[in-house]
């Protein structure tokens, strides 16, 4: 069995795009995708990010407070990761690993459903989420703090020991943001950048999003992503509506 990559919907959020592209799209309201990625590997089934919790679709302020104004949900509970997995014939207990790009509410919101999985996260990201001062600033205990095994990591991590799924640290957006480089037989390398690069303009025009933890660190990670791109990797950005429209989704996998 070869490695296969499925792009799944984890919700949609409407916000001011100028938050991501300062000085370029101020005041432009845009609905952006929240993506999750299922990786079928001969050794295990892994999920890179779990998107938004389905309750956010119907009661966002209870889970997110005031952030639900800045990031307005525009999806139904059926447009989240668990129903998406169901369309592939899978349930939460079929997932062995949850690979967390970072622990913001729109990337780990459905972690609680994967009770059998081990959560892999960068050690600095887990420490940041556990800091009481982080609560409500993109981090919510209700999203990430669940009784499931954690595997904190540092540096690059070859998840299966064969170079097919490699977690690559890319801090800047948060202290412990990680990407996943997925090596596929026919497609080549797909770099799941998550919010290391939120939209294509960040990379192409060197625009640093306003919701960036450290701009200098962000620039170094962006340079690393450009090196991956120069080597032929398909870079999938965190919340790029235009790119999303071009991607294969659901059962139509990359292999």
CSV table of C-alpha atoms in Angstrom, one decimal:
chain,number,residue,atom,x,y,z
A,1,UNK,CA,0.0,0.0,0.0
A,2,UNK,CA,1.4,3.4,-1.0
A,3,UNK,CA,0.9,6.6,0.9
A,4,UNK,CA,-2.2,8.6,0.1
A,5,UNK,CA,-3.2,12.1,1.1
A,6,UNK,CA,-6.8,13.3,1.4
A,7,UNK,CA,-7.8,17.0,1.8
A,8,UNK,CA,-10.8,17.3,4.1
A,9,UNK,CA,-12.9,20.3,5.2
A,10,UNK,CA,-12.6,21.4,8.8
A,11,UNK,CA,-14.9,24.4,8.6
A,12,UNK,CA,-14.9,27.8,7.0
A,13,UNK,CA,-14.2,31.2,8.6
A,14,UNK,CA,-15.0,34.7,7.4
A,15,UNK,CA,-12.6,37.4,8.5
A,16,UNK,CA,-10.8,40.6,7.3
A,17,UNK,CA,-8.2,39.3,4.9
A,18,UNK,CA,-6.1,42.3,5.8
A,19,UNK,CA,-5.2,40.5,9.0
A,20,UNK,CA,-3.2,38.1,6.8
A,21,UNK,CA,-2.0,40.6,4.2
A,22,UNK,CA,-1.4,43.9,5.9
A,23,UNK,CA,-1.5,46.9,3.6
A,24,UNK,CA,-3.0,44.9,0.8
A,25,UNK,CA,-6.5,43.8,1.6
A,26,UNK,CA,-7.6,46.0,4.5
A,27,UNK,CA,-11.3,45.7,5.1
A,28,UNK,CA,-11.8,42.9,2.5
A,29,UNK,CA,-14.0,40.3,4.1
A,30,UNK,CA,-13.3,36.9,2.8
A,31,UNK,CA,-14.4,33.4,3.7
A,32,UNK,CA,-11.4,31.1,4.0
A,33,UNK,CA,-11.2,27.3,4.3
A,34,UNK,CA,-10.1,25.4,7.4
A,35,UNK,CA,-8.3,22.3,6.1
A,36,UNK,CA,-7.5,18.9,7.6
A,37,UNK,CA,-5.4,16.2,5.9
A,38,UNK,CA,-5.8,12.5,6.2
A,39,UNK,CA,-2.6,10.6,5.6
A,40,UNK,CA,-2.9,6.8,4.9
A,41,UNK,CA,0.4,5.2,5.5
A,42,UNK,CA,1.1,1.4,5.5
A,43,UNK,CA,2.0,1.7,9.2
A,44,UNK,CA,-0.8,3.9,10.4
A,45,UNK,CA,-3.6,6.4,9.7
A,46,UNK,CA,-2.6,10.0,10.6
A,47,UNK,CA,-4.6,13.2,10.6
A,48,UNK,CA,-2.7,16.5,10.2
A,49,UNK,CA,-4.9,19.0,12.1
A,50,UNK,CA,-8.6,18.5,13.1
A,51,UNK,CA,-10.1,21.9,12.2
A,52,UNK,CA,-13.0,23.4,14.1
A,53,UNK,CA,-15.2,21.7,16.6
A,54,UNK,CA,-18.7,21.2,15.1
A,55,UNK,CA,-20.3,23.2,17.9
A,56,UNK,CA,-18.5,26.3,16.6
A,57,UNK,CA,-20.9,26.1,13.6
A,58,UNK,CA,-24.0,26.7,15.9
A,59,UNK,CA,-22.7,28.3,19.0
A,60,UNK,CA,-19.3,30.0,18.3
A,61,UNK,CA,-19.3,32.5,21.2
A,62,UNK,CA,-19.6,29.8,23.8
A,63,UNK,CA,-16.4,28.2,22.6
A,64,UNK,CA,-14.4,31.1,21.2
A,65,UNK,CA,-15.8,34.2,23.0
A,66,UNK,CA,-15.0,37.5,21.2
A,67,UNK,CA,-12.7,35.8,18.6
A,68,UNK,CA,-15.9,34.5,17.0
A,69,UNK,CA,-16.5,38.1,15.8
A,70,UNK,CA,-13.1,38.4,14.1
A,71,UNK,CA,-13.4,34.8,12.7
A,72,UNK,CA,-17.1,34.3,11.9
A,73,UNK,CA,-18.0,30.6,11.3
A,74,UNK,CA,-19.7,29.9,8.0
A,75,UNK,CA,-20.2,26.2,7.9
A,76,UNK,CA,-22.5,23.5,9.2
A,77,UNK,CA,-21.6,20.7,11.7
A,78,UNK,CA,-21.5,18.3,8.7
A,79,UNK,CA,-18.7,20.3,7.2
A,80,UNK,CA,-16.2,19.2,9.8
A,81,UNK,CA,-13.6,16.5,10.1
A,82,UNK,CA,-15.6,13.6,11.6
A,83,UNK,CA,-18.3,13.6,9.0
A,84,UNK,CA,-15.7,14.1,6.3
A,85,UNK,CA,-13.9,11.0,7.5
A,86,UNK,CA,-17.2,9.1,7.4
A,87,UNK,CA,-17.4,9.9,3.7
A,88,UNK,CA,-14.2,7.9,3.4
A,89,UNK,CA,-15.6,5.0,5.4
A,90,UNK,CA,-13.6,5.9,8.5
A,91,UNK,CA,-14.4,6.9,12.0
A,92,UNK,CA,-12.4,8.7,14.7
A,93,UNK,CA,-11.2,5.4,16.2
A,94,UNK,CA,-9.5,4.5,12.9
A,95,UNK,CA,-7.1,7.4,13.4
A,96,UNK,CA,-3.8,6.4,15.0
A,97,UNK,CA,-2.0,9.7,15.1
A,98,UNK,CA,-3.1,13.3,15.2
A,99,UNK,CA,-0.3,15.5,14.0
A,100,UNK,CA,-0.9,19.0,15.4
A,101,UNK,CA,0.5,21.9,13.3
A,102,UNK,CA,-0.2,24.1,16.3
A,103,UNK,CA,-2.9,24.4,18.9
A,104,UNK,CA,-5.0,27.3,17.8
A,105,UNK,CA,-8.7,26.7,18.0
A,106,UNK,CA,-9.3,26.2,14.2
A,107,UNK,CA,-6.6,23.6,13.9
A,108,UNK,CA,-7.1,21.3,16.9
A,109,UNK,CA,-10.8,22.0,17.6
A,110,UNK,CA,-11.9,18.4,17.0
A,111,UNK,CA,-9.1,16.7,18.8
A,112,UNK,CA,-11.4,15.4,21.5
A,113,UNK,CA,-13.1,13.0,19.1
A,114,UNK,CA,-9.9,11.0,18.5
A,115,UNK,CA,-9.6,9.3,21.8
A,116,UNK,CA,-7.5,6.4,20.6
A,117,UNK,CA,-5.0,8.5,18.8
A,118,UNK,CA,-1.6,9.9,20.0
A,119,UNK,CA,-1.3,13.6,19.5
A,120,UNK,CA,2.1,14.7,18.2
A,121,UNK,CA,2.9,18.4,18.8
A,122,UNK,CA,6.0,20.5,19.1
A,123,UNK,CA,7.1,20.8,22.8
A,124,UNK,CA,7.2,24.7,22.6
A,125,UNK,CA,3.6,24.7,21.3
A,126,UNK,CA,2.3,22.5,24.0
A,127,UNK,CA,4.1,24.7,26.6
A,128,UNK,CA,2.6,27.8,25.1
A,129,UNK,CA,-0.9,26.4,25.1
A,130,UNK,CA,-0.5,25.4,28.8
A,131,UNK,CA,0.6,28.9,29.8
A,132,UNK,CA,-2.5,30.4,31.5
A,133,UNK,CA,-1.8,33.7,29.7
A,134,UNK,CA,-2.5,32.0,26.4
A,135,UNK,CA,-6.1,31.1,27.1
A,136,UNK,CA,-8.5,33.0,24.8
A,137,UNK,CA,-5.7,34.2,22.6
A,138,UNK,CA,-6.2,31.6,19.9
A,139,UNK,CA,-5.8,28.9,22.5
A,140,UNK,CA,-8.7,27.3,24.4
A,141,UNK,CA,-8.4,24.4,26.8
A,142,UNK,CA,-11.7,23.1,25.5
A,143,UNK,CA,-10.1,22.5,22.1
A,144,UNK,CA,-6.7,21.0,23.0
A,145,UNK,CA,-6.7,19.8,26.6
A,146,UNK,CA,-8.0,16.2,26.5
A,147,UNK,CA,-7.1,12.9,28.1
A,148,UNK,CA,-5.2,11.5,25.2
A,149,UNK,CA,-1.5,10.6,24.9
A,150,UNK,CA,0.8,13.4,23.9
A,151,UNK,CA,4.1,13.0,22.1
A,152,UNK,CA,5.9,16.4,22.4
A,153,UNK,CA,8.7,16.6,19.8
A,154,UNK,CA,11.5,19.0,18.8
A,155,UNK,CA,13.3,19.3,15.5
A,156,UNK,CA,12.4,17.5,12.4
A,157,UNK,CA,10.5,14.3,12.9
A,158,UNK,CA,10.4,11.4,10.4
A,159,UNK,CA,7.0,10.1,11.6
A,160,UNK,CA,7.3,6.6,10.2
A,161,UNK,CA,11.1,6.3,9.7
A,162,UNK,CA,10.9,6.1,6.0
A,163,UNK,CA,10.9,9.7,4.9
A,164,UNK,CA,7.3,9.6,3.7
A,165,UNK,CA,5.9,11.9,6.4
A,166,UNK,CA,8.3,14.4,8.0
A,167,UNK,CA,7.2,17.1,10.5
A,168,UNK,CA,9.2,20.3,9.9
A,169,UNK,CA,9.3,23.0,12.6
A,170,UNK,CA,8.3,26.4,11.1
A,171,UNK,CA,7.8,28.8,14.0
A,172,UNK,CA,6.7,32.4,13.6
A,173,UNK,CA,2.9,32.2,13.5
A,174,UNK,CA,3.2,30.5,16.9
A,175,UNK,CA,6.3,29.4,18.9
A,176,UNK,CA,5.8,25.7,17.9
A,177,UNK,CA,4.1,25.7,14.5
A,178,UNK,CA,5.0,22.6,12.4
A,179,UNK,CA,4.5,21.7,8.8
A,180,UNK,CA,4.2,18.2,7.3
A,181,UNK,CA,6.2,17.2,4.2
A,182,UNK,CA,4.4,14.2,2.6
A,183,UNK,CA,6.2,12.3,0.0
A,184,UNK,CA,3.9,10.7,-2.6
A,185,UNK,CA,4.8,8.3,-5.4
A,186,UNK,CA,3.0,10.2,-8.2
A,187,UNK,CA,2.4,13.7,-6.9
A,188,UNK,CA,5.9,14.1,-5.4
A,189,UNK,CA,6.3,16.1,-2.2
A,190,UNK,CA,3.3,18.0,-0.7
A,191,UNK,CA,4.3,20.5,2.0
A,192,UNK,CA,1.4,21.1,4.3
A,193,UNK,CA,2.4,24.6,5.6
A,194,UNK,CA,-0.6,25.2,7.8
A,195,UNK,CA,-0.3,28.8,9.2
A,196,UNK,CA,3.4,29.0,8.7
A,197,UNK,CA,2.1,30.6,5.5
A,198,UNK,CA,-1.6,31.4,5.7
A,199,UNK,CA,-2.1,32.6,2.1
A,200,UNK,CA,0.0,32.6,-1.0
A,201,UNK,CA,0.6,36.4,-0.9
A,202,UNK,CA,2.5,35.9,2.4
A,203,UNK,CA,5.1,33.9,0.5
A,204,UNK,CA,5.1,35.7,-2.8
A,205,UNK,CA,5.1,39.2,-1.5
A,206,UNK,CA,6.8,38.7,1.9
A,207,UNK,CA,3.7,40.0,3.7
A,208,UNK,CA,3.8,39.1,7.4
A,209,UNK,CA,0.3,38.4,8.9
A,210,UNK,CA,-0.7,40.5,11.8
A,211,UNK,CA,-1.5,37.5,13.8
A,212,UNK,CA,2.2,36.5,13.9
A,213,UNK,CA,4.0,35.7,17.2
A,214,UNK,CA,7.5,36.7,16.0
A,215,UNK,CA,8.0,38.4,12.6
A,216,UNK,CA,11.8,37.7,12.5
A,217,UNK,CA,11.3,34.0,13.1
A,218,UNK,CA,8.4,34.0,10.6
A,219,UNK,CA,10.8,35.3,7.9
A,220,UNK,CA,13.2,32.5,8.5
A,221,UNK,CA,10.5,29.9,8.3
A,222,UNK,CA,9.2,31.5,5.1
A,223,UNK,CA,12.7,31.3,3.6
A,224,UNK,CA,12.7,27.6,4.4
A,225,UNK,CA,9.3,27.1,2.7
A,226,UNK,CA,10.7,28.8,-0.4
A,227,UNK,CA,13.5,26.3,-0.4
A,228,UNK,CA,11.0,23.4,-0.4
A,229,UNK,CA,9.1,25.2,-3.2
A,230,UNK,CA,12.3,25.6,-5.2
A,231,UNK,CA,12.9,21.8,-4.9
A,232,UNK,CA,9.5,21.2,-6.5
A,233,UNK,CA,7.2,20.7,-3.5
A,234,UNK,CA,3.5,21.6,-3.7
A,235,UNK,CA,3.0,24.0,-0.9
A,236,UNK,CA,-0.5,23.9,0.6
A,237,UNK,CA,-1.2,27.2,2.4
A,238,UNK,CA,-3.1,27.4,5.7
A,239,UNK,CA,-6.3,29.3,4.6
A,240,UNK,CA,-6.0,30.2,1.0
A,241,UNK,CA,-9.5,30.3,-0.6
A,242,UNK,CA,-8.2,30.5,-4.2
A,243,UNK,CA,-5.8,27.5,-3.8
A,244,UNK,CA,-8.5,25.6,-1.9
A,245,UNK,CA,-10.7,25.8,-5.0
A,246,UNK,CA,-8.0,24.0,-7.1
A,247,UNK,CA,-7.3,21.1,-4.7
A,248,UNK,CA,-8.6,17.6,-4.9
A,249,UNK,CA,-10.8,16.9,-1.9
A,250,UNK,CA,-12.4,14.1,0.0
A,251,UNK,CA,-12.2,10.6,-1.6
A,252,UNK,CA,-10.2,12.1,-4.5
A,253,UNK,CA,-6.8,11.5,-3.0
A,254,UNK,CA,-3.2,12.6,-3.9
A,255,UNK,CA,-1.0,9.6,-4.3
